[in-house]
């Protein structure tokens, strides 16, 4: 049973466009929702994260939108750049430093 | 956030042998986890490394195949035992600490079994 469902599997965006990746979760006890960025040959790096008491969080060009009633959260990358081309993973965890559960990932390609 | 040194970064091993992967953190952390990432796939939790006690394994992973040690709050090892080509993956260490910022990952160990 997949606890975090991520879509799309792959995404191609023009430079300067908006990249949108969506995730849906099932467990209402999840308390922490991060997004990770992974480049080939590297470990995942934390991009931005949100907790369920907030509906939106913005850091630079990256924004998380969170819809608690729909059990969905999304990552928006504004003004997408070729350097943003990577695999993005959403994840979730319960309270108390429990391990992360990951979505299947989205491979983003930003083309000039 | 914590800085993780994971070794080796990559290795090519013969089937039937074992490899021990080390995860060293630059500061004390509350929790340490081991993940597996098969080529082109997402991350799957292998186990939680508990300091001073046996690791907690996820369904499908067993101690005989993936023995884990965590002797202190900054170090853990994962051994991949009696390897087969199906064990070819990236193995990742992850840490978090109470009151810290998120979960940090090491750069991974890329294992190829031939």
PDB file of N, CA and C in Angstrom, chain B residues 10-107:
ATOM      1  N   UNK B  10      31.034   4.157  -3.680  1.00  0.00           N
ATOM      2  CA  UNK B  10      30.619   3.149  -4.638  1.00  0.00           C
ATOM      3  C   UNK B  10      31.505   1.919  -4.497  1.00  0.00           C
ATOM      4  N   UNK B  11      30.987   0.771  -4.923  1.00  0.00           N
ATOM      5  CA  UNK B  11      31.783  -0.446  -4.894  1.00  0.00           C
ATOM      6  C   UNK B  11      31.190  -1.454  -5.865  1.00  0.00           C
ATOM      7  N   UNK B  12      32.049  -2.270  -6.383  1.00  0.00           N
ATOM      8  CA  UNK B  12      31.630  -3.396  -7.223  1.00  0.00           C
ATOM      9  C   UNK B  12      32.048  -4.657  -6.485  1.00  0.00           C
ATOM     10  N   UNK B  13      31.098  -5.519  -6.193  1.00  0.00           N
ATOM     11  CA  UNK B  13      31.357  -6.687  -5.359  1.00  0.00           C
ATOM     12  C   UNK B  13      30.954  -7.965  -6.054  1.00  0.00           C
ATOM     13  N   UNK B  14      31.619  -9.040  -5.671  1.00  0.00           N
ATOM     14  CA  UNK B  14      31.283 -10.356  -6.199  1.00  0.00           C
ATOM     15  C   UNK B  14      30.072 -10.911  -5.455  1.00  0.00           C
ATOM     16  N   UNK B  15      29.253 -11.643  -6.156  1.00  0.00           N
ATOM     17  CA  UNK B  15      28.114 -12.272  -5.501  1.00  0.00           C
ATOM     18  C   UNK B  15      28.602 -13.225  -4.415  1.00  0.00           C
ATOM     19  N   UNK B  16      27.832 -13.301  -3.355  1.00  0.00           N
ATOM     20  CA  UNK B  16      28.173 -14.160  -2.237  1.00  0.00           C
ATOM     21  C   UNK B  16      29.010 -13.491  -1.161  1.00  0.00           C
ATOM     22  N   UNK B  17      29.536 -12.314  -1.466  1.00  0.00           N
ATOM     23  CA  UNK B  17      30.352 -11.600  -0.480  1.00  0.00           C
ATOM     24  C   UNK B  17      29.490 -10.601   0.292  1.00  0.00           C
ATOM     25  N   UNK B  18      30.102  -9.896   1.244  1.00  0.00           N
ATOM     26  CA  UNK B  18      29.405  -8.906   2.062  1.00  0.00           C
ATOM     27  C   UNK B  18      30.106  -7.571   1.965  1.00  0.00           C
ATOM     28  N   UNK B  19      29.343  -6.504   2.121  1.00  0.00           N
ATOM     29  CA  UNK B  19      29.900  -5.153   2.122  1.00  0.00           C
ATOM     30  C   UNK B  19      29.331  -4.395   3.308  1.00  0.00           C
ATOM     31  N   UNK B  20      30.197  -3.701   4.027  1.00  0.00           N
ATOM     32  CA  UNK B  20      29.758  -2.867   5.137  1.00  0.00           C
ATOM     33  C   UNK B  20      29.869  -1.405   4.751  1.00  0.00           C
ATOM     34  N   UNK B  21      28.768  -0.686   4.916  1.00  0.00           N
ATOM     35  CA  UNK B  21      28.683   0.735   4.582  1.00  0.00           C
ATOM     36  C   UNK B  21      28.677   1.524   5.884  1.00  0.00           C
ATOM     37  N   UNK B  22      29.468   2.582   5.914  1.00  0.00           N
ATOM     38  CA  UNK B  22      29.566   3.386   7.124  1.00  0.00           C
ATOM     39  C   UNK B  22      28.871   4.729   6.958  1.00  0.00           C
ATOM     40  N   UNK B  23      28.252   5.185   8.033  1.00  0.00           N
ATOM     41  CA  UNK B  23      27.594   6.490   8.066  1.00  0.00           C
ATOM     42  C   UNK B  23      28.083   7.233   9.299  1.00  0.00           C
ATOM     43  N   UNK B  24      28.829   8.310   9.070  1.00  0.00           N
ATOM     44  CA  UNK B  24      29.395   9.104  10.155  1.00  0.00           C
ATOM     45  C   UNK B  24      28.784  10.501  10.102  1.00  0.00           C
ATOM     46  N   UNK B  25      28.261  10.968  11.229  1.00  0.00           N
ATOM     47  CA  UNK B  25      27.631  12.284  11.299  1.00  0.00           C
ATOM     48  C   UNK B  25      28.501  13.220  12.130  1.00  0.00           C
ATOM     49  N   UNK B  26      28.490  14.497  11.777  1.00  0.00           N
ATOM     50  CA  UNK B  26      29.393  15.444  12.440  1.00  0.00           C
ATOM     51  C   UNK B  26      28.868  15.919  13.786  1.00  0.00           C
ATOM     52  N   UNK B  27      27.669  15.494  14.172  1.00  0.00           N
ATOM     53  CA  UNK B  27      27.094  15.886  15.455  1.00  0.00           C
ATOM     54  C   UNK B  27      26.116  14.800  15.901  1.00  0.00           C
ATOM     55  N   UNK B  28      25.787  14.834  17.173  1.00  0.00           N
ATOM     56  CA  UNK B  28      24.874  13.817  17.693  1.00  0.00           C
ATOM     57  C   UNK B  28      23.477  13.988  17.092  1.00  0.00           C
ATOM     58  N   UNK B  29      22.894  12.878  16.714  1.00  0.00           N
ATOM     59  CA  UNK B  29      21.560  12.900  16.130  1.00  0.00           C
ATOM     60  C   UNK B  29      20.653  11.948  16.892  1.00  0.00           C
ATOM     61  N   UNK B  30      19.370  12.206  16.796  1.00  0.00           N
ATOM     62  CA  UNK B  30      18.404  11.385  17.517  1.00  0.00           C
ATOM     63  C   UNK B  30      18.172  10.063  16.789  1.00  0.00           C
ATOM     64  N   UNK B  31      17.904  10.168  15.503  1.00  0.00           N
ATOM     65  CA  UNK B  31      17.500   8.986  14.743  1.00  0.00           C
ATOM     66  C   UNK B  31      18.408   8.820  13.525  1.00  0.00           C
ATOM     67  N   UNK B  32      18.685   7.558  13.202  1.00  0.00           N
ATOM     68  CA  UNK B  32      19.430   7.232  11.990  1.00  0.00           C
ATOM     69  C   UNK B  32      18.641   6.161  11.241  1.00  0.00           C
ATOM     70  N   UNK B  33      18.540   6.334   9.945  1.00  0.00           N
ATOM     71  CA  UNK B  33      17.770   5.414   9.116  1.00  0.00           C
ATOM     72  C   UNK B  33      18.621   4.965   7.936  1.00  0.00           C
ATOM     73  N   UNK B  34      18.305   3.783   7.432  1.00  0.00           N
ATOM     74  CA  UNK B  34      18.939   3.281   6.209  1.00  0.00           C
ATOM     75  C   UNK B  34      17.865   3.036   5.158  1.00  0.00           C
ATOM     76  N   UNK B  35      18.135   3.555   3.950  1.00  0.00           N
ATOM     77  CA  UNK B  35      17.221   3.408   2.827  1.00  0.00           C
ATOM     78  C   UNK B  35      17.923   2.708   1.669  1.00  0.00           C
ATOM     79  N   UNK B  36      17.136   2.104   0.809  1.00  0.00           N
ATOM     80  CA  UNK B  36      17.629   1.556  -0.442  1.00  0.00           C
ATOM     81  C   UNK B  36      16.910   2.264  -1.584  1.00  0.00           C
ATOM     82  N   UNK B  37      17.665   2.598  -2.617  1.00  0.00           N
ATOM     83  CA  UNK B  37      17.086   3.228  -3.805  1.00  0.00           C
ATOM     84  C   UNK B  37      17.551   2.444  -5.021  1.00  0.00           C
ATOM     85  N   UNK B  38      16.678   1.649  -5.564  1.00  0.00           N
ATOM     86  CA  UNK B  38      17.012   0.886  -6.760  1.00  0.00           C
ATOM     87  C   UNK B  38      17.035   1.831  -7.954  1.00  0.00           C
ATOM     88  N   UNK B  39      17.760   1.466  -9.009  1.00  0.00           N
ATOM     89  CA  UNK B  39      17.963   2.378 -10.141  1.00  0.00           C
ATOM     90  C   UNK B  39      16.665   2.967 -10.670  1.00  0.00           C
ATOM     91  N   UNK B  40      16.607   4.286 -10.718  1.00  0.00           N
ATOM     92  CA  UNK B  40      15.441   4.976 -11.254  1.00  0.00           C
ATOM     93  C   UNK B  40      14.205   4.899 -10.375  1.00  0.00           C
ATOM     94  N   UNK B  41      14.362   4.448  -9.151  1.00  0.00           N
ATOM     95  CA  UNK B  41      13.204   4.257  -8.277  1.00  0.00           C
ATOM     96  C   UNK B  41      13.244   5.208  -7.083  1.00  0.00           C
ATOM     97  N   UNK B  42      12.225   5.098  -6.254  1.00  0.00           N
ATOM     98  CA  UNK B  42      12.145   5.913  -5.050  1.00  0.00           C
ATOM     99  C   UNK B  42      12.940   5.277  -3.902  1.00  0.00           C
ATOM    100  N   UNK B  43      12.871   5.885  -2.758  1.00  0.00           N
ATOM    101  CA  UNK B  43      13.604   5.407  -1.590  1.00  0.00           C
ATOM    102  C   UNK B  43      12.693   4.495  -0.769  1.00  0.00           C
ATOM    103  N   UNK B  44      13.255   3.375  -0.368  1.00  0.00           N
ATOM    104  CA  UNK B  44      12.540   2.407   0.462  1.00  0.00           C
ATOM    105  C   UNK B  44      13.290   2.241   1.771  1.00  0.00           C
ATOM    106  N   UNK B  45      12.587   2.368   2.873  1.00  0.00           N
ATOM    107  CA  UNK B  45      13.211   2.253   4.186  1.00  0.00           C
ATOM    108  C   UNK B  45      13.583   0.805   4.458  1.00  0.00           C
ATOM    109  N   UNK B  46      14.852   0.599   4.825  1.00  0.00           N
ATOM    110  CA  UNK B  46      15.308  -0.728   5.230  1.00  0.00           C
ATOM    111  C   UNK B  46      15.070  -0.912   6.723  1.00  0.00           C
ATOM    112  N   UNK B  47      15.575   0.035   7.506  1.00  0.00           N
ATOM    113  CA  UNK B  47      15.486  -0.111   8.961  1.00  0.00           C
ATOM    114  C   UNK B  47      15.827   1.201   9.650  1.00  0.00           C
ATOM    115  N   UNK B  48      15.411   1.270  10.900  1.00  0.00           N
ATOM    116  CA  UNK B  48      15.810   2.342  11.802  1.00  0.00           C
ATOM    117  C   UNK B  48      16.924   1.802  12.683  1.00  0.00           C
ATOM    118  N   UNK B  49      18.046   2.520  12.710  1.00  0.00           N
ATOM    119  CA  UNK B  49      19.186   2.094  13.521  1.00  0.00           C
ATOM    120  C   UNK B  49      19.030   2.666  14.919  1.00  0.00           C
ATOM    121  N   UNK B  50      18.892   1.814  15.900  1.00  0.00           N
ATOM    122  CA  UNK B  50      18.675   2.237  17.275  1.00  0.00           C
ATOM    123  C   UNK B  50      19.997   2.197  18.039  1.00  0.00           C
ATOM    124  N   UNK B  51      20.283   3.253  18.748  1.00  0.00           N
ATOM    125  CA  UNK B  51      21.530   3.322  19.498  1.00  0.00           C
ATOM    126  C   UNK B  51      21.493   2.373  20.679  1.00  0.00           C
ATOM    127  N   UNK B  52      22.420   1.434  20.711  1.00  0.00           N
ATOM    128  CA  UNK B  52      22.538   0.520  21.831  1.00  0.00           C
ATOM    129  C   UNK B  52      21.566  -0.642  21.826  1.00  0.00           C
ATOM    130  N   UNK B  53      20.781  -0.787  20.787  1.00  0.00           N
ATOM    131  CA  UNK B  53      19.866  -1.927  20.713  1.00  0.00           C
ATOM    132  C   UNK B  53      19.685  -2.353  19.260  1.00  0.00           C
ATOM    133  N   UNK B  54      18.961  -3.434  19.064  1.00  0.00           N
ATOM    134  CA  UNK B  54      18.778  -3.987  17.719  1.00  0.00           C
ATOM    135  C   UNK B  54      17.983  -3.029  16.842  1.00  0.00           C
ATOM    136  N   UNK B  55      18.333  -3.004  15.579  1.00  0.00           N
ATOM    137  CA  UNK B  55      17.629  -2.154  14.628  1.00  0.00           C
ATOM    138  C   UNK B  55      16.201  -2.634  14.431  1.00  0.00           C
ATOM    139  N   UNK B  56      15.358  -1.723  13.993  1.00  0.00           N
ATOM    140  CA  UNK B  56      13.957  -2.039  13.689  1.00  0.00           C
ATOM    141  C   UNK B  56      13.803  -2.136  12.184  1.00  0.00           C
ATOM    142  N   UNK B  57      13.487  -3.323  11.690  1.00  0.00           N
ATOM    143  CA  UNK B  57      13.451  -3.581  10.255  1.00  0.00           C
ATOM    144  C   UNK B  57      12.045  -3.460   9.689  1.00  0.00           C
ATOM    145  N   UNK B  58      11.998  -2.990   8.439  1.00  0.00           N
ATOM    146  CA  UNK B  58      10.727  -2.898   7.722  1.00  0.00           C
ATOM    147  C   UNK B  58      10.399  -4.252   7.096  1.00  0.00           C
ATOM    148  N   UNK B  59       9.148  -4.399   6.749  1.00  0.00           N
ATOM    149  CA  UNK B  59       8.702  -5.630   6.112  1.00  0.00           C
ATOM    150  C   UNK B  59       9.511  -5.883   4.845  1.00  0.00           C
ATOM    151  N   UNK B  60      10.001  -7.099   4.718  1.00  0.00           N
ATOM    152  CA  UNK B  60      10.781  -7.467   3.545  1.00  0.00           C
ATOM    153  C   UNK B  60      12.283  -7.379   3.752  1.00  0.00           C
ATOM    154  N   UNK B  61      12.698  -6.852   4.879  1.00  0.00           N
ATOM    155  CA  UNK B  61      14.129  -6.735   5.195  1.00  0.00           C
ATOM    156  C   UNK B  61      14.394  -7.458   6.510  1.00  0.00           C
ATOM    157  N   UNK B  62      15.459  -8.259   6.537  1.00  0.00           N
ATOM    158  CA  UNK B  62      15.748  -9.053   7.723  1.00  0.00           C
ATOM    159  C   UNK B  62      17.169  -8.823   8.191  1.00  0.00           C
ATOM    160  N   UNK B  63      17.364  -9.057   9.473  1.00  0.00           N
ATOM    161  CA  UNK B  63      18.653  -8.762  10.107  1.00  0.00           C
ATOM    162  C   UNK B  63      19.772  -9.621   9.536  1.00  0.00           C
ATOM    163  N   UNK B  64      19.479 -10.864   9.175  1.00  0.00           N
ATOM    164  CA  UNK B  64      20.526 -11.733   8.660  1.00  0.00           C
ATOM    165  C   UNK B  64      21.092 -11.214   7.340  1.00  0.00           C
ATOM    166  N   UNK B  65      20.257 -10.561   6.565  1.00  0.00           N
ATOM    167  CA  UNK B  65      20.662 -10.040   5.266  1.00  0.00           C
ATOM    168  C   UNK B  65      21.262  -8.626   5.397  1.00  0.00           C
ATOM    169  N   UNK B  66      20.699  -7.834   6.288  1.00  0.00           N
ATOM    170  CA  UNK B  66      21.116  -6.433   6.439  1.00  0.00           C
ATOM    171  C   UNK B  66      21.416  -6.114   7.902  1.00  0.00           C
ATOM    172  N   UNK B  67      22.442  -6.720   8.482  1.00  0.00           N
ATOM    173  CA  UNK B  67      22.769  -6.385   9.863  1.00  0.00           C
ATOM    174  C   UNK B  67      23.192  -4.922   9.998  1.00  0.00           C
ATOM    175  N   UNK B  68      22.724  -4.282  11.058  1.00  0.00           N
ATOM    176  CA  UNK B  68      22.962  -2.861  11.290  1.00  0.00           C
ATOM    177  C   UNK B  68      23.525  -2.689  12.691  1.00  0.00           C
ATOM    178  N   UNK B  69      24.501  -1.806  12.807  1.00  0.00           N
ATOM    179  CA  UNK B  69      24.992  -1.438  14.127  1.00  0.00           C
ATOM    180  C   UNK B  69      24.885   0.066  14.310  1.00  0.00           C
ATOM    181  N   UNK B  70      24.707   0.483  15.561  1.00  0.00           N
ATOM    182  CA  UNK B  70      24.742   1.902  15.899  1.00  0.00           C
ATOM    183  C   UNK B  70      25.328   2.004  17.305  1.00  0.00           C
ATOM    184  N   UNK B  71      26.643   2.040  17.385  1.00  0.00           N
ATOM    185  CA  UNK B  71      27.289   2.015  18.699  1.00  0.00           C
ATOM    186  C   UNK B  71      27.186   3.324  19.475  1.00  0.00           C
ATOM    187  N   UNK B  72      26.944   4.439  18.777  1.00  0.00           N
ATOM    188  CA  UNK B  72      26.830   5.728  19.469  1.00  0.00           C
ATOM    189  C   UNK B  72      25.898   6.650  18.677  1.00  0.00           C
ATOM    190  N   UNK B  73      25.836   7.908  19.078  1.00  0.00           N
ATOM    191  CA  UNK B  73      24.860   8.833  18.497  1.00  0.00           C
ATOM    192  C   UNK B  73      25.336   9.484  17.194  1.00  0.00           C
ATOM    193  N   UNK B  74      26.517   9.115  16.718  1.00  0.00           N
ATOM    194  CA  UNK B  74      27.022   9.739  15.495  1.00  0.00           C
ATOM    195  C   UNK B  74      27.444   8.740  14.418  1.00  0.00           C
ATOM    196  N   UNK B  75      27.298   7.464  14.659  1.00  0.00           N
ATOM    197  CA  UNK B  75      27.854   6.467  13.730  1.00  0.00           C
ATOM    198  C   UNK B  75      26.949   5.257  13.605  1.00  0.00           C
ATOM    199  N   UNK B  76      26.839   4.754  12.369  1.00  0.00           N
ATOM    200  CA  UNK B  76      26.089   3.532  12.122  1.00  0.00           C
ATOM    201  C   UNK B  76      26.697   2.809  10.928  1.00  0.00           C
ATOM    202  N   UNK B  77      26.525   1.503  10.894  1.00  0.00           N
ATOM    203  CA  UNK B  77      26.940   0.730   9.739  1.00  0.00           C
ATOM    204  C   UNK B  77      25.785  -0.146   9.261  1.00  0.00           C
ATOM    205  N   UNK B  78      25.744  -0.356   7.974  1.00  0.00           N
ATOM    206  CA  UNK B  78      24.819  -1.287   7.333  1.00  0.00           C
ATOM    207  C   UNK B  78      25.662  -2.284   6.561  1.00  0.00           C
ATOM    208  N   UNK B  79      25.445  -3.566   6.790  1.00  0.00           N
ATOM    209  CA  UNK B  79      26.126  -4.607   6.028  1.00  0.00           C
ATOM    210  C   UNK B  79      25.131  -5.263   5.087  1.00  0.00           C
ATOM    211  N   UNK B  80      25.519  -5.400   3.843  1.00  0.00           N
ATOM    212  CA  UNK B  80      24.728  -6.151   2.883  1.00  0.00           C
ATOM    213  C   UNK B  80      25.410  -7.512   2.755  1.00  0.00           C
ATOM    214  N   UNK B  81      24.734  -8.559   3.201  1.00  0.00           N
ATOM    215  CA  UNK B  81      25.361  -9.871   3.326  1.00  0.00           C
ATOM    216  C   UNK B  81      24.990 -10.792   2.166  1.00  0.00           C
ATOM    217  N   UNK B  82      25.920 -11.719   1.875  1.00  0.00           N
ATOM    218  CA  UNK B  82      25.654 -12.751   0.864  1.00  0.00           C
ATOM    219  C   UNK B  82      24.985 -12.133  -0.362  1.00  0.00           C
ATOM    220  N   UNK B  83      25.678 -11.200  -0.957  1.00  0.00           N
ATOM    221  CA  UNK B  83      25.082 -10.368  -2.007  1.00  0.00           C
ATOM    222  C   UNK B  83      24.766 -11.132  -3.288  1.00  0.00           C
ATOM    223  N   UNK B  84      23.715 -10.698  -3.925  1.00  0.00           N
ATOM    224  CA  UNK B  84      23.319 -11.175  -5.254  1.00  0.00           C
ATOM    225  C   UNK B  84      23.131  -9.959  -6.151  1.00  0.00           C
ATOM    226  N   UNK B  85      23.055 -10.140  -7.464  1.00  0.00           N
ATOM    227  CA  UNK B  85      22.861  -8.991  -8.361  1.00  0.00           C
ATOM    228  C   UNK B  85      21.631  -8.162  -8.016  1.00  0.00           C
ATOM    229  N   UNK B  86      20.616  -8.769  -7.409  1.00  0.00           N
ATOM    230  CA  UNK B  86      19.401  -8.036  -7.026  1.00  0.00           C
ATOM    231  C   UNK B  86      19.661  -7.004  -5.937  1.00  0.00           C
ATOM    232  N   UNK B  87      20.787  -7.108  -5.262  1.00  0.00           N
ATOM    233  CA  UNK B  87      21.158  -6.137  -4.226  1.00  0.00           C
ATOM    234  C   UNK B  87      21.808  -4.895  -4.816  1.00  0.00           C
ATOM    235  N   UNK B  88      22.028  -4.871  -6.105  1.00  0.00           N
ATOM    236  CA  UNK B  88      22.619  -3.697  -6.747  1.00  0.00           C
ATOM    237  C   UNK B  88      21.661  -2.520  -6.601  1.00  0.00           C
ATOM    238  N   UNK B  89      22.089  -1.522  -5.885  1.00  0.00           N
ATOM    239  CA  UNK B  89      21.241  -0.370  -5.550  1.00  0.00           C
ATOM    240  C   UNK B  89      22.115   0.733  -5.001  1.00  0.00           C
ATOM    241  N   UNK B  90      21.465   1.845  -4.702  1.00  0.00           N
ATOM    242  CA  UNK B  90      22.100   2.891  -3.906  1.00  0.00           C
ATOM    243  C   UNK B  90      21.569   2.749  -2.488  1.00  0.00           C
ATOM    244  N   UNK B  91      22.482   2.750  -1.536  1.00  0.00           N
ATOM    245  CA  UNK B  91      22.103   2.651  -0.126  1.00  0.00           C
ATOM    246  C   UNK B  91      22.392   4.002   0.527  1.00  0.00           C
ATOM    247  N   UNK B  92      21.396   4.513   1.245  1.00  0.00           N
ATOM    248  CA  UNK B  92      21.473   5.867   1.788  1.00  0.00           C
ATOM    249  C   UNK B  92      21.244   5.865   3.285  1.00  0.00           C
ATOM    250  N   UNK B  93      22.057   6.646   3.960  1.00  0.00           N
ATOM    251  CA  UNK B  93      21.898   6.886   5.386  1.00  0.00           C
ATOM    252  C   UNK B  93      21.156   8.214   5.552  1.00  0.00           C
ATOM    253  N   UNK B  94      20.265   8.295   6.517  1.00  0.00           N
ATOM    254  CA  UNK B  94      19.516   9.520   6.797  1.00  0.00           C
ATOM    255  C   UNK B  94      19.459   9.737   8.299  1.00  0.00           C
ATOM    256  N   UNK B  95      19.521  11.002   8.691  1.00  0.00           N
ATOM    257  CA  UNK B  95      19.501  11.304  10.117  1.00  0.00           C
ATOM    258  C   UNK B  95      18.546  12.447  10.400  1.00  0.00           C
ATOM    259  N   UNK B  96      18.077  12.503  11.639  1.00  0.00           N
ATOM    260  CA  UNK B  96      17.309  13.642  12.103  1.00  0.00           C
ATOM    261  C   UNK B  96      17.550  13.786  13.596  1.00  0.00           C
ATOM    262  N   UNK B  97      17.303  14.995  14.093  1.00  0.00           N
ATOM    263  CA  UNK B  97      17.463  15.187  15.531  1.00  0.00           C
ATOM    264  C   UNK B  97      16.279  15.963  16.062  1.00  0.00           C
ATOM    265  N   UNK B  98      15.919  15.674  17.277  1.00  0.00           N
ATOM    266  CA  UNK B  98      14.806  16.373  17.923  1.00  0.00           C
ATOM    267  C   UNK B  98      15.096  17.872  17.944  1.00  0.00           C
ATOM    268  N   UNK B  99      14.152  18.641  17.428  1.00  0.00           N
ATOM    269  CA  UNK B  99      14.326  20.084  17.385  1.00  0.00           C
ATOM    270  C   UNK B  99      15.144  20.560  16.214  1.00  0.00           C
ATOM    271  N   UNK B 100      15.596  19.622  15.393  1.00  0.00           N
ATOM    272  CA  UNK B 100      16.408  19.975  14.234  1.00  0.00           C
ATOM    273  C   UNK B 100      15.555  20.347  13.038  1.00  0.00           C
ATOM    274  N   UNK B 101      16.231  20.573  11.929  1.00  0.00           N
ATOM    275  CA  UNK B 101      15.545  20.978  10.714  1.00  0.00           C
ATOM    276  C   UNK B 101      15.535  19.816   9.737  1.00  0.00           C
ATOM    277  N   UNK B 102      14.460  19.079   9.713  1.00  0.00           N
ATOM    278  CA  UNK B 102      14.279  18.071   8.685  1.00  0.00           C
ATOM    279  C   UNK B 102      15.183  16.863   8.814  1.00  0.00           C
ATOM    280  N   UNK B 103      15.181  16.099   7.748  1.00  0.00           N
ATOM    281  CA  UNK B 103      15.949  14.867   7.667  1.00  0.00           C
ATOM    282  C   UNK B 103      17.042  15.077   6.626  1.00  0.00           C
ATOM    283  N   UNK B 104      18.263  14.742   7.008  1.00  0.00           N
ATOM    284  CA  UNK B 104      19.399  14.908   6.113  1.00  0.00           C
ATOM    285  C   UNK B 104      19.826  13.542   5.584  1.00  0.00           C
ATOM    286  N   UNK B 105      20.245  13.530   4.317  1.00  0.00           N
ATOM    287  CA  UNK B 105      20.690  12.289   3.691  1.00  0.00           C
ATOM    288  C   UNK B 105      22.171  12.365   3.347  1.00  0.00           C
ATOM    289  N   UNK B 106      22.820  11.204   3.445  1.00  0.00           N
ATOM    290  CA  UNK B 106      24.164  11.097   2.930  1.00  0.00           C
ATOM    291  C   UNK B 106      24.132  11.042   1.409  1.00  0.00           C
ATOM    292  N   UNK B 107      25.307  11.045   0.823  1.00  0.00           N
ATOM    293  CA  UNK B 107      25.388  11.051  -0.643  1.00  0.00           C
ATOM    294  C   UNK B 107      25.188   9.666  -1.234  1.00  0.00           C
TER     295      UNK B 107
END
